[in-house]
Backbone as CSV, one residue per row, in Angstrom:
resi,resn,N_x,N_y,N_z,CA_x,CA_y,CA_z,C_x,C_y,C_z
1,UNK,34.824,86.314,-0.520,35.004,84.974,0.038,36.229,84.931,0.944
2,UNK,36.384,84.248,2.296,36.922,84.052,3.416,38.635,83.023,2.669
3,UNK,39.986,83.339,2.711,40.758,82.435,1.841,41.315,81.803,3.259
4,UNK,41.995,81.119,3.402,42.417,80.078,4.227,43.851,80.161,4.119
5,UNK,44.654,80.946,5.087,46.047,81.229,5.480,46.927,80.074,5.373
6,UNK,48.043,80.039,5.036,49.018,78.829,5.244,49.106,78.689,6.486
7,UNK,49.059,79.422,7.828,49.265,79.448,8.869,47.874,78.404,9.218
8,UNK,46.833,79.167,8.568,45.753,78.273,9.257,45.696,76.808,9.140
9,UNK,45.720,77.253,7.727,46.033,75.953,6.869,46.776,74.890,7.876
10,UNK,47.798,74.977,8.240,49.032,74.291,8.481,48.386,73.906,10.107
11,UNK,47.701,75.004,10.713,47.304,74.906,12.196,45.889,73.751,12.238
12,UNK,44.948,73.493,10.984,44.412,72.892,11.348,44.471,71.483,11.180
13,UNK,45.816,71.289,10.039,46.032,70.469,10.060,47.038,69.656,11.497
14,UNK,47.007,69.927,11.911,47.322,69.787,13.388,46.818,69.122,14.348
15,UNK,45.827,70.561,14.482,44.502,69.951,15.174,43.521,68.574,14.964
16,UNK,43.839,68.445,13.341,43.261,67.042,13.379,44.353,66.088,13.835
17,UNK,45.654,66.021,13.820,46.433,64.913,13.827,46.490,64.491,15.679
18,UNK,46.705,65.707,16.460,45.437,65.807,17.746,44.857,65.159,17.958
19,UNK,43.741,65.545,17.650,42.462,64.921,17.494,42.587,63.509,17.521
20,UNK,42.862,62.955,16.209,43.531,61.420,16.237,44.505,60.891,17.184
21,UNK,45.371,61.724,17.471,46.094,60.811,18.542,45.362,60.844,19.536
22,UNK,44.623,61.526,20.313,43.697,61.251,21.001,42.706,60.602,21.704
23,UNK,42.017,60.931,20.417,40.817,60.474,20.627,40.577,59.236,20.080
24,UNK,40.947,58.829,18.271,40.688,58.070,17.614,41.796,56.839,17.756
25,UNK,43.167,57.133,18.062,44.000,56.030,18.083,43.922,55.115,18.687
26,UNK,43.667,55.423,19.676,43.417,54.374,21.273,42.623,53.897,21.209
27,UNK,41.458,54.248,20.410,40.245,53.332,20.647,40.256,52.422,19.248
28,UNK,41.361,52.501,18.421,41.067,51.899,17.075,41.827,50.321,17.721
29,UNK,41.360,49.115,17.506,40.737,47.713,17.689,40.649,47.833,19.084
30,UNK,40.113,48.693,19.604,40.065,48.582,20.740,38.500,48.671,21.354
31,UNK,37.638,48.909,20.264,36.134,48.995,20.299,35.164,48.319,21.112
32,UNK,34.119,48.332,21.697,33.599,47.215,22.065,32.232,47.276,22.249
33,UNK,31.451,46.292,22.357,29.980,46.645,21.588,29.188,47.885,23.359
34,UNK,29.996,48.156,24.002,29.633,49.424,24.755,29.894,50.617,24.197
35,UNK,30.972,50.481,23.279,31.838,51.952,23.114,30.475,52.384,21.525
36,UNK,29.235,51.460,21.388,29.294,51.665,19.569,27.225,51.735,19.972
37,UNK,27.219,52.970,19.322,25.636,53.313,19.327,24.876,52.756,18.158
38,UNK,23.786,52.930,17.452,23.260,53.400,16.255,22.622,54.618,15.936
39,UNK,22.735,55.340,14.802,21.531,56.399,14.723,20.584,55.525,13.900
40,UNK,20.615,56.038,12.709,19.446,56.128,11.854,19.271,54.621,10.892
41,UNK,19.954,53.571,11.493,20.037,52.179,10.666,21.082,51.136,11.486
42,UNK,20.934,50.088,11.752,21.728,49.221,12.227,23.045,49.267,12.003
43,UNK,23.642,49.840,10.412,24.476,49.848,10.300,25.210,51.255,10.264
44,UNK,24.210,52.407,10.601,24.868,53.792,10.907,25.386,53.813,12.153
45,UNK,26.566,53.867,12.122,27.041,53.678,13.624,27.830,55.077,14.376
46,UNK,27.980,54.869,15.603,28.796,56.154,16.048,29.437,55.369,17.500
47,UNK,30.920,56.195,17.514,31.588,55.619,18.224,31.905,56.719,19.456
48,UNK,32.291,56.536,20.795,33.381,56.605,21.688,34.042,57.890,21.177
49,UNK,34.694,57.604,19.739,35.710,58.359,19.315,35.163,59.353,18.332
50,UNK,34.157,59.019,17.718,33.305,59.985,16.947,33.186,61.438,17.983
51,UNK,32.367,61.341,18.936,31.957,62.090,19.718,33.254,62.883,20.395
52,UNK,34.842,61.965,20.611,35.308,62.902,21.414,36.382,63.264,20.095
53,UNK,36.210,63.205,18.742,37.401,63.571,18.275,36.418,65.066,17.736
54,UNK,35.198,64.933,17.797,34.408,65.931,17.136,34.411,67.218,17.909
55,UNK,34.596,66.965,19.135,34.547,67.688,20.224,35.759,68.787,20.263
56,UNK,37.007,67.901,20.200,38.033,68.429,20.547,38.472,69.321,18.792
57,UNK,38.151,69.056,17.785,38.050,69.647,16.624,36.830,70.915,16.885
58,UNK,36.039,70.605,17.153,34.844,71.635,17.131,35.410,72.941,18.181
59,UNK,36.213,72.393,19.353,36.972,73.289,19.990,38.086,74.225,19.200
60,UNK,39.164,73.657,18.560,39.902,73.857,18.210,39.826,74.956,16.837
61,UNK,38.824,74.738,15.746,38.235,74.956,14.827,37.491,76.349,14.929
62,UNK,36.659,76.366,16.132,36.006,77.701,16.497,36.917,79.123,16.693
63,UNK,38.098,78.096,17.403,39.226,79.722,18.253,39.954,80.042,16.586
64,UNK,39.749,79.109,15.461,40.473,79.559,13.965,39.346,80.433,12.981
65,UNK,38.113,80.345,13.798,36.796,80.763,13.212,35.902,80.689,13.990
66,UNK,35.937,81.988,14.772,34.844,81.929,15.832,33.519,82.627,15.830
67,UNK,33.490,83.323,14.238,32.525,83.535,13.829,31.412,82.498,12.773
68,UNK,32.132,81.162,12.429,31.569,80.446,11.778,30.426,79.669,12.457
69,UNK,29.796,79.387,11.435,28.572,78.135,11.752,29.392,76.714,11.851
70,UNK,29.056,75.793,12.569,30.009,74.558,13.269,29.454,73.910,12.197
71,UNK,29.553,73.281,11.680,28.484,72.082,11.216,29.688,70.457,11.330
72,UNK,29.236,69.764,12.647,29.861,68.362,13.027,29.070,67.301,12.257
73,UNK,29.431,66.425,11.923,28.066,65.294,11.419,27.520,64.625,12.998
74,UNK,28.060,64.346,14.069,27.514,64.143,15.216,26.283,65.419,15.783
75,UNK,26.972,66.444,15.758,26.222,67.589,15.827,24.670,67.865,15.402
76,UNK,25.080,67.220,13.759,23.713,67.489,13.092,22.944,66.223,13.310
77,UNK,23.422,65.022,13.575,22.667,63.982,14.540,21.619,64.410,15.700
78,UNK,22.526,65.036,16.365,21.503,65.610,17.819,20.812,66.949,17.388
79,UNK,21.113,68.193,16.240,20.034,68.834,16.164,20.258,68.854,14.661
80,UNK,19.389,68.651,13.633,19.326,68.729,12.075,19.059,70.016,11.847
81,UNK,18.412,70.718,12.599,18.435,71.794,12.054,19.540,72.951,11.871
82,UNK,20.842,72.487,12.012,21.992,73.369,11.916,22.122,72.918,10.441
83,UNK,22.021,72.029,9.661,22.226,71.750,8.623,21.486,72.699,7.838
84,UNK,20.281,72.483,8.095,19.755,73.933,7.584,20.093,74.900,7.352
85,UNK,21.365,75.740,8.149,21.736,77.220,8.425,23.137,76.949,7.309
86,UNK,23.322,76.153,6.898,24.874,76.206,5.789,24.730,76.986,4.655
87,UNK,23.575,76.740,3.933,23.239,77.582,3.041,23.412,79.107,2.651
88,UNK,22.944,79.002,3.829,22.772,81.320,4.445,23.974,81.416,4.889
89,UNK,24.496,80.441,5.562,26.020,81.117,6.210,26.905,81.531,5.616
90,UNK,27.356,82.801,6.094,28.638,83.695,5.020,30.059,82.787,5.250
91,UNK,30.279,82.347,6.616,31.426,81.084,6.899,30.856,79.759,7.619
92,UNK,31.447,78.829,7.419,31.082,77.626,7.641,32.406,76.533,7.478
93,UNK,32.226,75.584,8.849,33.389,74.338,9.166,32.650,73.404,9.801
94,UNK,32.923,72.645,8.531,32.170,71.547,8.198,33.384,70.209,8.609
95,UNK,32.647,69.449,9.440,33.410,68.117,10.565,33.030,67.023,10.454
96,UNK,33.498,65.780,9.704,33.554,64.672,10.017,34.811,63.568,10.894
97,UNK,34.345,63.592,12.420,35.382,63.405,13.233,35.986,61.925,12.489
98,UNK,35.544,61.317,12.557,35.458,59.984,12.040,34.725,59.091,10.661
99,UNK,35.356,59.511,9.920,34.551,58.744,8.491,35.113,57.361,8.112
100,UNK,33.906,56.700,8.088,33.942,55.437,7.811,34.024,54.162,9.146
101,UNK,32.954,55.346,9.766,32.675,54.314,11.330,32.921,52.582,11.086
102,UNK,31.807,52.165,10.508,31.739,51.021,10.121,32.953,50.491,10.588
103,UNK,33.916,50.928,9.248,35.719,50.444,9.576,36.045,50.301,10.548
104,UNK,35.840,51.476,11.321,36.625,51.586,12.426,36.457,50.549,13.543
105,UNK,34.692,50.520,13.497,34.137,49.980,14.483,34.395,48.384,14.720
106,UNK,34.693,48.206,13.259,35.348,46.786,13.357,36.465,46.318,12.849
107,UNK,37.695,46.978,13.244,38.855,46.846,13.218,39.678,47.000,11.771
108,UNK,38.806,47.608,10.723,39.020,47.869,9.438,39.712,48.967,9.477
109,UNK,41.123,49.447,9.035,41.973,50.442,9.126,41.765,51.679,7.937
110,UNK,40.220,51.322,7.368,39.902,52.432,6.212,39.239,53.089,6.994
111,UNK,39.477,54.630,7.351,38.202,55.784,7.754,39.715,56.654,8.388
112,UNK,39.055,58.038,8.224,39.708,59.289,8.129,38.848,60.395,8.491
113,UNK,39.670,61.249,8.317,39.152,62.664,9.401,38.738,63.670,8.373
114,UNK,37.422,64.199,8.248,37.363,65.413,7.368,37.302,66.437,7.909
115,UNK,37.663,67.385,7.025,37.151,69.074,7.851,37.278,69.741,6.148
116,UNK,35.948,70.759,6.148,36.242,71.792,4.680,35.561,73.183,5.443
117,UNK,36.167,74.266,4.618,36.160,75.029,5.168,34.968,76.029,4.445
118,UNK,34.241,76.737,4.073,33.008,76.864,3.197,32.969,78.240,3.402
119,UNK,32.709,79.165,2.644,32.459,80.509,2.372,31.592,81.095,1.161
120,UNK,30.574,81.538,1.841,29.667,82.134,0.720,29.206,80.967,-0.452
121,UNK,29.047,80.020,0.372,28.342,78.393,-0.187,29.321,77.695,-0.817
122,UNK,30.687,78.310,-1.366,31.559,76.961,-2.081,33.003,77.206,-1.508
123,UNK,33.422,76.018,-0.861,34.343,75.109,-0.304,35.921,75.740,-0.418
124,UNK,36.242,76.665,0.526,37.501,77.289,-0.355,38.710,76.134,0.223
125,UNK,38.718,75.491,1.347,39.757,74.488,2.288,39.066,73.353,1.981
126,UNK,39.824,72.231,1.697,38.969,70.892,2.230,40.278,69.892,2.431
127,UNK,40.472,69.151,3.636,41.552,68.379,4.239,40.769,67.171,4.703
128,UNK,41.478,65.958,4.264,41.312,64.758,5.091,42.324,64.547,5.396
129,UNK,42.375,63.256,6.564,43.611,63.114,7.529,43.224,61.259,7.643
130,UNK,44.364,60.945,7.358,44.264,59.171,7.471,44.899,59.529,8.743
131,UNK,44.372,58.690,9.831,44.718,58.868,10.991,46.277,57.585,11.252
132,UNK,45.596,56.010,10.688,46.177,54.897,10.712,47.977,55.240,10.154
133,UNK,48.100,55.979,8.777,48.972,56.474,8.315,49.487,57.609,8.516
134,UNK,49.144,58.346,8.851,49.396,59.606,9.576,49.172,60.982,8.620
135,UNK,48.724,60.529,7.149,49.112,61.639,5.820,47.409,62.439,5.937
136,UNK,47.818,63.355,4.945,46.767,63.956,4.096,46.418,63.753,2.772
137,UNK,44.998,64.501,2.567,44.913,65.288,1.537,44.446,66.213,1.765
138,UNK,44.789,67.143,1.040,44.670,68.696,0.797,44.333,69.077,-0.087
139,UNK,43.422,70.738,0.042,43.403,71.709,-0.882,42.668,72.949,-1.010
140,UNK,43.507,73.917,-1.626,42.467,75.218,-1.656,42.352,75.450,-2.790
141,UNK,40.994,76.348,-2.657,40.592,76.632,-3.960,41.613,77.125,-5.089
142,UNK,41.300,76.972,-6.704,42.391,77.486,-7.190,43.794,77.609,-7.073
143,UNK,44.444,76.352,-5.936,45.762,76.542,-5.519,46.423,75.183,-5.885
144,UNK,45.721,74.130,-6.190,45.740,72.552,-6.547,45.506,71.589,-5.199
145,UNK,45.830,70.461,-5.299,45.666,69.471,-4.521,46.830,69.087,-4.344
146,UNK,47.076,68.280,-3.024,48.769,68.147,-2.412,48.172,66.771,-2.087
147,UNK,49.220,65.768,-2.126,49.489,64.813,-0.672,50.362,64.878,-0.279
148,UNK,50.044,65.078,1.266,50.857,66.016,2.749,51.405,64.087,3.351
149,UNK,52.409,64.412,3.067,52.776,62.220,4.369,53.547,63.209,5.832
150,UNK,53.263,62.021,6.153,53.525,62.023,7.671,54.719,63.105,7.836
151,UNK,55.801,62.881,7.116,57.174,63.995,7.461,56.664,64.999,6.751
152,UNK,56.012,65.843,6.228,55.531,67.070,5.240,55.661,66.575,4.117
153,UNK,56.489,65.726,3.758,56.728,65.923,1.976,55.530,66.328,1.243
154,UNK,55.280,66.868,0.350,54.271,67.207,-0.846,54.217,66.621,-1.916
155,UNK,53.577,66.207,-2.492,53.458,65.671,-3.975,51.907,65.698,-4.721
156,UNK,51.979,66.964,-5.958,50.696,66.992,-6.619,49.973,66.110,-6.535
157,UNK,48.772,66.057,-6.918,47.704,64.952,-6.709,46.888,65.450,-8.706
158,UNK,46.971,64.118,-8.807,46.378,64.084,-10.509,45.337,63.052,-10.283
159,UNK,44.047,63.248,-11.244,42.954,62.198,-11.178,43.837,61.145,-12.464
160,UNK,42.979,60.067,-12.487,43.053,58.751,-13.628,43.012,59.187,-14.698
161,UNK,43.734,59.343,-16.347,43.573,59.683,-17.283,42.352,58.838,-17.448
162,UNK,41.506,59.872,-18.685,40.353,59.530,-19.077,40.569,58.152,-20.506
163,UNK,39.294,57.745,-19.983,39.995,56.213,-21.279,37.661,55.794,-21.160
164,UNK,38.224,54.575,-22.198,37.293,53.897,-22.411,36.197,53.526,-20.920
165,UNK,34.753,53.566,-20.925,34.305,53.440,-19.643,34.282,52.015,-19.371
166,UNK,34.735,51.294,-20.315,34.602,49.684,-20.252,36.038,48.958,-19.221
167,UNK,36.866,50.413,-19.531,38.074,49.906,-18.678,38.711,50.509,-17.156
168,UNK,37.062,51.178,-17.325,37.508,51.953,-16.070,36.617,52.165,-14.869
169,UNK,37.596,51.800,-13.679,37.271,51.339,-12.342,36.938,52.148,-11.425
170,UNK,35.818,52.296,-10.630,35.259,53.385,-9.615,33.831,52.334,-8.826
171,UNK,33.552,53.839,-8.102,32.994,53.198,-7.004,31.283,53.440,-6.881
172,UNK,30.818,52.833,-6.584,28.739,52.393,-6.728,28.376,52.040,-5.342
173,UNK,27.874,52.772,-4.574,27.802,52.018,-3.050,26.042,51.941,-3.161
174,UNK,25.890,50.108,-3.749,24.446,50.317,-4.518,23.784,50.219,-3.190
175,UNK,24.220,49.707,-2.020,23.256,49.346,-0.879,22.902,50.657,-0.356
176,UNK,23.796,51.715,-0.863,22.999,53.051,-0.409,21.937,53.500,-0.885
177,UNK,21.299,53.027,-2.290,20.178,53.543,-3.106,19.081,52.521,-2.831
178,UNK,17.605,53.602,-3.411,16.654,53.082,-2.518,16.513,51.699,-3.642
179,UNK,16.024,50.684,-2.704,15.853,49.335,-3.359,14.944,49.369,-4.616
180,UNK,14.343,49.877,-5.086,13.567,50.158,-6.508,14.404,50.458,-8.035
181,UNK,15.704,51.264,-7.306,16.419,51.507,-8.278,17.362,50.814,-8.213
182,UNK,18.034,50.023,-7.435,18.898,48.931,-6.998,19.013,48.252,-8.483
183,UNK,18.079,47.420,-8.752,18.184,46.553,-10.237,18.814,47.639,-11.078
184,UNK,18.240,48.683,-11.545,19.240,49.518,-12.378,20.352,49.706,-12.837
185,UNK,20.988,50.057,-11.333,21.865,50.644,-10.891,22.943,49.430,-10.900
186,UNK,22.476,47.985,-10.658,23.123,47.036,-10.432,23.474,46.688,-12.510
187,UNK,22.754,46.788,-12.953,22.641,46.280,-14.129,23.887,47.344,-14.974
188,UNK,23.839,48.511,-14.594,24.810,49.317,-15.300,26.095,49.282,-14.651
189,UNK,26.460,48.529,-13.471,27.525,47.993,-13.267,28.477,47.247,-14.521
190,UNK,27.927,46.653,-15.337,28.203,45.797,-16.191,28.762,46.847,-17.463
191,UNK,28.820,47.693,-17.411,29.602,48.801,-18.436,30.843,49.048,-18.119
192,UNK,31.389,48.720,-16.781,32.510,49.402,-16.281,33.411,47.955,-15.915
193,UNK,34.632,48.312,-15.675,35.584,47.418,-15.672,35.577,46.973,-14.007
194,UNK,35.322,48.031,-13.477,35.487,47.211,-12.078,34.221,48.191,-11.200
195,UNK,33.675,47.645,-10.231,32.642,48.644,-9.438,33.111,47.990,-7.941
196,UNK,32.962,49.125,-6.655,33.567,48.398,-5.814,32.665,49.686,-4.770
197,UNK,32.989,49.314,-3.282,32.460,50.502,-2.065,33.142,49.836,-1.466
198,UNK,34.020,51.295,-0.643,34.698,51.051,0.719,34.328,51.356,2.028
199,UNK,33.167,51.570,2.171,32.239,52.172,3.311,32.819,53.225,3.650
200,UNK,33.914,54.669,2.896,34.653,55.357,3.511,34.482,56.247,2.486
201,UNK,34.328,57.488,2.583,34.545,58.713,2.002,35.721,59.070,1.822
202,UNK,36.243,59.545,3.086,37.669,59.680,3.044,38.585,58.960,1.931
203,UNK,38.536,57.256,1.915,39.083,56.867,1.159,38.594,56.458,-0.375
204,UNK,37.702,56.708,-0.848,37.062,56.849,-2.190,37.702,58.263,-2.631
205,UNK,37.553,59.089,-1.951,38.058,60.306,-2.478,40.003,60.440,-2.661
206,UNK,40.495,59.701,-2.085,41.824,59.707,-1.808,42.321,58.650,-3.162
207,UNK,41.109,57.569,-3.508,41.499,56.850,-4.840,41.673,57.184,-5.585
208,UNK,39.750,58.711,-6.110,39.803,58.972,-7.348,40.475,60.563,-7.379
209,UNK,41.447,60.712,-6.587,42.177,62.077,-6.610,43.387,61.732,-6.741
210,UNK,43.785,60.646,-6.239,44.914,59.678,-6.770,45.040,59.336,-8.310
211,UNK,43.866,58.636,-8.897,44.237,58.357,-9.936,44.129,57.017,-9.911
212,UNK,43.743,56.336,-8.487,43.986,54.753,-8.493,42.335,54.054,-9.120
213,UNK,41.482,55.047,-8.626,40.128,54.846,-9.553,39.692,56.049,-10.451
214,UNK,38.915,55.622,-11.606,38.354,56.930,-12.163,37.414,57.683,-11.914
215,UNK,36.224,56.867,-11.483,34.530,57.769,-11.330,34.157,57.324,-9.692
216,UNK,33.106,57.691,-9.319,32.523,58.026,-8.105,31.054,58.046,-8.360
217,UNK,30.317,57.455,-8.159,28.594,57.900,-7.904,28.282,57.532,-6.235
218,UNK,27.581,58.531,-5.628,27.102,58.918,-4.475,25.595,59.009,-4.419
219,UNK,24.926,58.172,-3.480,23.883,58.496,-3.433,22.940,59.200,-2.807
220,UNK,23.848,59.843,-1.829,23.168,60.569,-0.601,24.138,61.777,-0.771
221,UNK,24.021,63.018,-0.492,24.671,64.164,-0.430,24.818,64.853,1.123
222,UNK,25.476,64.423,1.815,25.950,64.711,3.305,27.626,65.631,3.568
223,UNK,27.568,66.447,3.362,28.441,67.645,3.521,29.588,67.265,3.864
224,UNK,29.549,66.544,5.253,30.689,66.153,6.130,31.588,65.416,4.949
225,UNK,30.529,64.311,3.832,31.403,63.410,3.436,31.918,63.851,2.307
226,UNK,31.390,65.016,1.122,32.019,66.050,-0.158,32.037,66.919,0.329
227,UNK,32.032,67.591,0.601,32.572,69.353,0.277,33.880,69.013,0.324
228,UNK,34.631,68.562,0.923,36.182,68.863,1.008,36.982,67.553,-0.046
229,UNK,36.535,66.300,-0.221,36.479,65.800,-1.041,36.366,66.186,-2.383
230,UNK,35.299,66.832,-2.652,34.646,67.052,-4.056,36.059,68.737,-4.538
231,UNK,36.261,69.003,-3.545,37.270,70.109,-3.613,38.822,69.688,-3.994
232,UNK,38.958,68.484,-3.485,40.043,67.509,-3.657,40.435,67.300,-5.086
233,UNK,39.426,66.649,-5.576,39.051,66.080,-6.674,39.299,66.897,-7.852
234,UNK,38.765,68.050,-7.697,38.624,69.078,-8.664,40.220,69.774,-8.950
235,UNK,40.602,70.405,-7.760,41.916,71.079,-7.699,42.939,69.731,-8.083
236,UNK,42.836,68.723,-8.120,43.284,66.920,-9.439,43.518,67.156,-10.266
237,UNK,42.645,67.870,-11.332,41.886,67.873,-12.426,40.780,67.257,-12.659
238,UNK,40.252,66.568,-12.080,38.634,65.881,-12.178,37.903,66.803,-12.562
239,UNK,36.598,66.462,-12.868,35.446,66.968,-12.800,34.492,65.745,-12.444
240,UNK,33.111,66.741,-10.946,32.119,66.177,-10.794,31.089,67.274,-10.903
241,UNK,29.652,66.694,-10.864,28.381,66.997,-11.084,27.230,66.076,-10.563
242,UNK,26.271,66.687,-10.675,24.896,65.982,-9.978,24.521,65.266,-11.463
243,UNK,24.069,64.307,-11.580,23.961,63.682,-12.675,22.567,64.645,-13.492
244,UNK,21.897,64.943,-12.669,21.233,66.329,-13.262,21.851,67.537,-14.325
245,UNK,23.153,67.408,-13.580,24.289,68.489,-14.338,23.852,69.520,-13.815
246,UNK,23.489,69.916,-12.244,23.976,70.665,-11.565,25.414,70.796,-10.917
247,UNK,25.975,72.350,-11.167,27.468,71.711,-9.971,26.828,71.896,-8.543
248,UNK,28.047,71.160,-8.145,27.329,70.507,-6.745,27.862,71.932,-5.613
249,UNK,26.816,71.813,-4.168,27.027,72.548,-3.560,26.905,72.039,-2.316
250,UNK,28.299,72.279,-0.956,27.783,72.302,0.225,26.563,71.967,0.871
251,UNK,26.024,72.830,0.472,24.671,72.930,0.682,23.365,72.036,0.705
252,UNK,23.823,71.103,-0.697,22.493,70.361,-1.273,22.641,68.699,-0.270
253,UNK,21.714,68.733,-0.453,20.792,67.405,-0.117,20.651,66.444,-0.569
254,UNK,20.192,66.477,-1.720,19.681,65.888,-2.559,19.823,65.557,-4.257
255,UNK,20.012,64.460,-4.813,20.939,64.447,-6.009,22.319,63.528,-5.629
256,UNK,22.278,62.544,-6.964,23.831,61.977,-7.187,24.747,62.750,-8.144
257,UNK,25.760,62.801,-7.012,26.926,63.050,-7.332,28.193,62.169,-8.062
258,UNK,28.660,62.449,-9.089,29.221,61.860,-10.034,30.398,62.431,-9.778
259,UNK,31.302,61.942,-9.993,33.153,62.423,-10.666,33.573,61.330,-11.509
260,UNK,34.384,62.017,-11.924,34.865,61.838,-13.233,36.282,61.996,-13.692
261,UNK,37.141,61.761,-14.505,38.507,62.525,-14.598,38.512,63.962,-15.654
262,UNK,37.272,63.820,-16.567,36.963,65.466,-17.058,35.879,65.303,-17.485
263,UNK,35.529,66.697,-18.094,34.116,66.699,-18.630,33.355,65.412,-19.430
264,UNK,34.320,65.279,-20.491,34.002,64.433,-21.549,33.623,63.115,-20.469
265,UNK,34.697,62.510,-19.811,34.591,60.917,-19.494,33.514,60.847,-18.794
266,UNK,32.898,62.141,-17.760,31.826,62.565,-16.968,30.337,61.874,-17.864
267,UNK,30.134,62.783,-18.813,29.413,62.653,-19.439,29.137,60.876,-20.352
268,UNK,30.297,60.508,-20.272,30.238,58.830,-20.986,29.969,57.846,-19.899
269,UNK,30.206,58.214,-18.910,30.444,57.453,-17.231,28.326,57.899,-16.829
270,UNK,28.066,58.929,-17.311,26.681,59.440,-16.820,25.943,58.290,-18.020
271,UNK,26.038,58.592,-19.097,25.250,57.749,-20.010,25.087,55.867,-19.528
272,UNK,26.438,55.662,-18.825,26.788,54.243,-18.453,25.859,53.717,-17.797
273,UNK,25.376,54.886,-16.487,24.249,55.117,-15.462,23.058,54.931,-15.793
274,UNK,22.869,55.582,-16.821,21.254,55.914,-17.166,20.884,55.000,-18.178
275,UNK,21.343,54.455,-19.048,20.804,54.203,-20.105,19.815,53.063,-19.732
276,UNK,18.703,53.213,-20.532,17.785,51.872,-20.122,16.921,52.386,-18.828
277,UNK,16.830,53.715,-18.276,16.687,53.798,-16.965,15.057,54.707,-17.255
């Protein structure tokens, strides 16, 4: 497996902050219903800044790995079938220029920059970048999780101690699941102390790696928005899984993804989900 240099490390974090001053700063409240497309739903949106922060990362990213497979989430917009090739690929850099369009698009200061870095199917780099604030999160495999602020400082990153599921707060983004299971899904809300969605990856993952929420359920499995996240999380101390109790991969498609602050609360937080189901 491919390890990820402090040099690199340090260089790509760079390149995203780049990137953002760039591309993404200038256009943040500065949007306008010219600068804002749709793909695949009224409310899947893509911006101005999507396209040119992806660009100038996808540049930057290649000359650090110019043997890798690109995988942009704009990218796999215009051809899906690169998504396809992650699987087989021995390296892989995986790009979300802009997460949490929505936000952005309307003057909401939640959405951030992903990039993970993928080798031989599991996630050895994964970095987000709050653009608005200027910080990170970080992490490599087996090395822990950092938050990087604006001047370098460092400071470990710990998930939420595990406690009762009645008192503990995470995130359900039910409008993402298909409307059949909606009632369900809505109904087992009522086990947990608080249920909430920030239309942002970036920042769901920055909560429950924080410690400021405990669990996570996902209903769609899109690369750009875990691999580097779900890498986050883990090097915390968390634990996630496909509620199947597969561990999760780059790769997959398909399946909710759960986190948790460890095995045990995983498993009490999964029962919360299902029961009655």
């Amino acid at each position: 497996m491919r390890e990820v240099s402090d040099d690199v490390f340090s260089a790509i974090m760079e390149d995203m902050r780049r990137a953002a001053e760039a591309e993404i700063l200038p256009r943040f409240l500065g949007v306008t219903a010219e600068g804002i497309r749709t793909k695949t739903a009224p409310d899947d949106l893509v911006t101005d800044a999507d396209i040119g922060a992806e660009r100038r990362l996808t540049e930057a990213l290649s000359a650090h790995f110019p043997e890798a497979l690109l995988v942009g989430e704009e990218a796999v917009s215009a051809d899906p079938s690169i998504l396809t090739r992650l699987g087989d690929a021995d390296l892989a850099v995986i790009i979300d220029p802009v997460d949490g369009t929505w936000n952005f698009a309307h003057g909401v200061p939640l959405f951030g920059m992903i990039v993970a870095i993928v080798s031989g199917g599991e996630t050895m780099a994964g970095l987000i970048h709050y653009p608005v604030t200027g910080d990170f999160l970080a992490a490599r495999l087996r090395r822990g999780a950092w938050h990087i602020a604006r001047d370098g400082t460092r400071a470990r990153l710990s998930v939420a101690p595990a406690g009762p599921i009645g008192e503990m707060h995470g995130f359900l983004p039910l409008h993402m699941f298909p409307a059949e299971e909606q009632p369900v899904y809505a109904q087992s809300m009522l086990h947990f102390g608080r249920t909430s969605t920030w239309r942002c990856s970036a920042y769901e993952y920055r909560a429950v790696a924080t410690g400021a929420m405990s669990f996570s359920l996902n209903a769609e499995l899109k690369p750009w928005d875990h691999a580097a996240g779900v890498l986050i999380h883990h090097e915390a101390g968390g634990y996630g899984a496909l509620l199947s109790g597969e561990t999760y991969r780059p790769a997959m498609t398909k399946g909710r993804l759960l986190l948790a602050p460890d095995a045990e609360s995983w498993e009490a937080v999964r029962r919360g989900f299902v029961e009655g189901r």
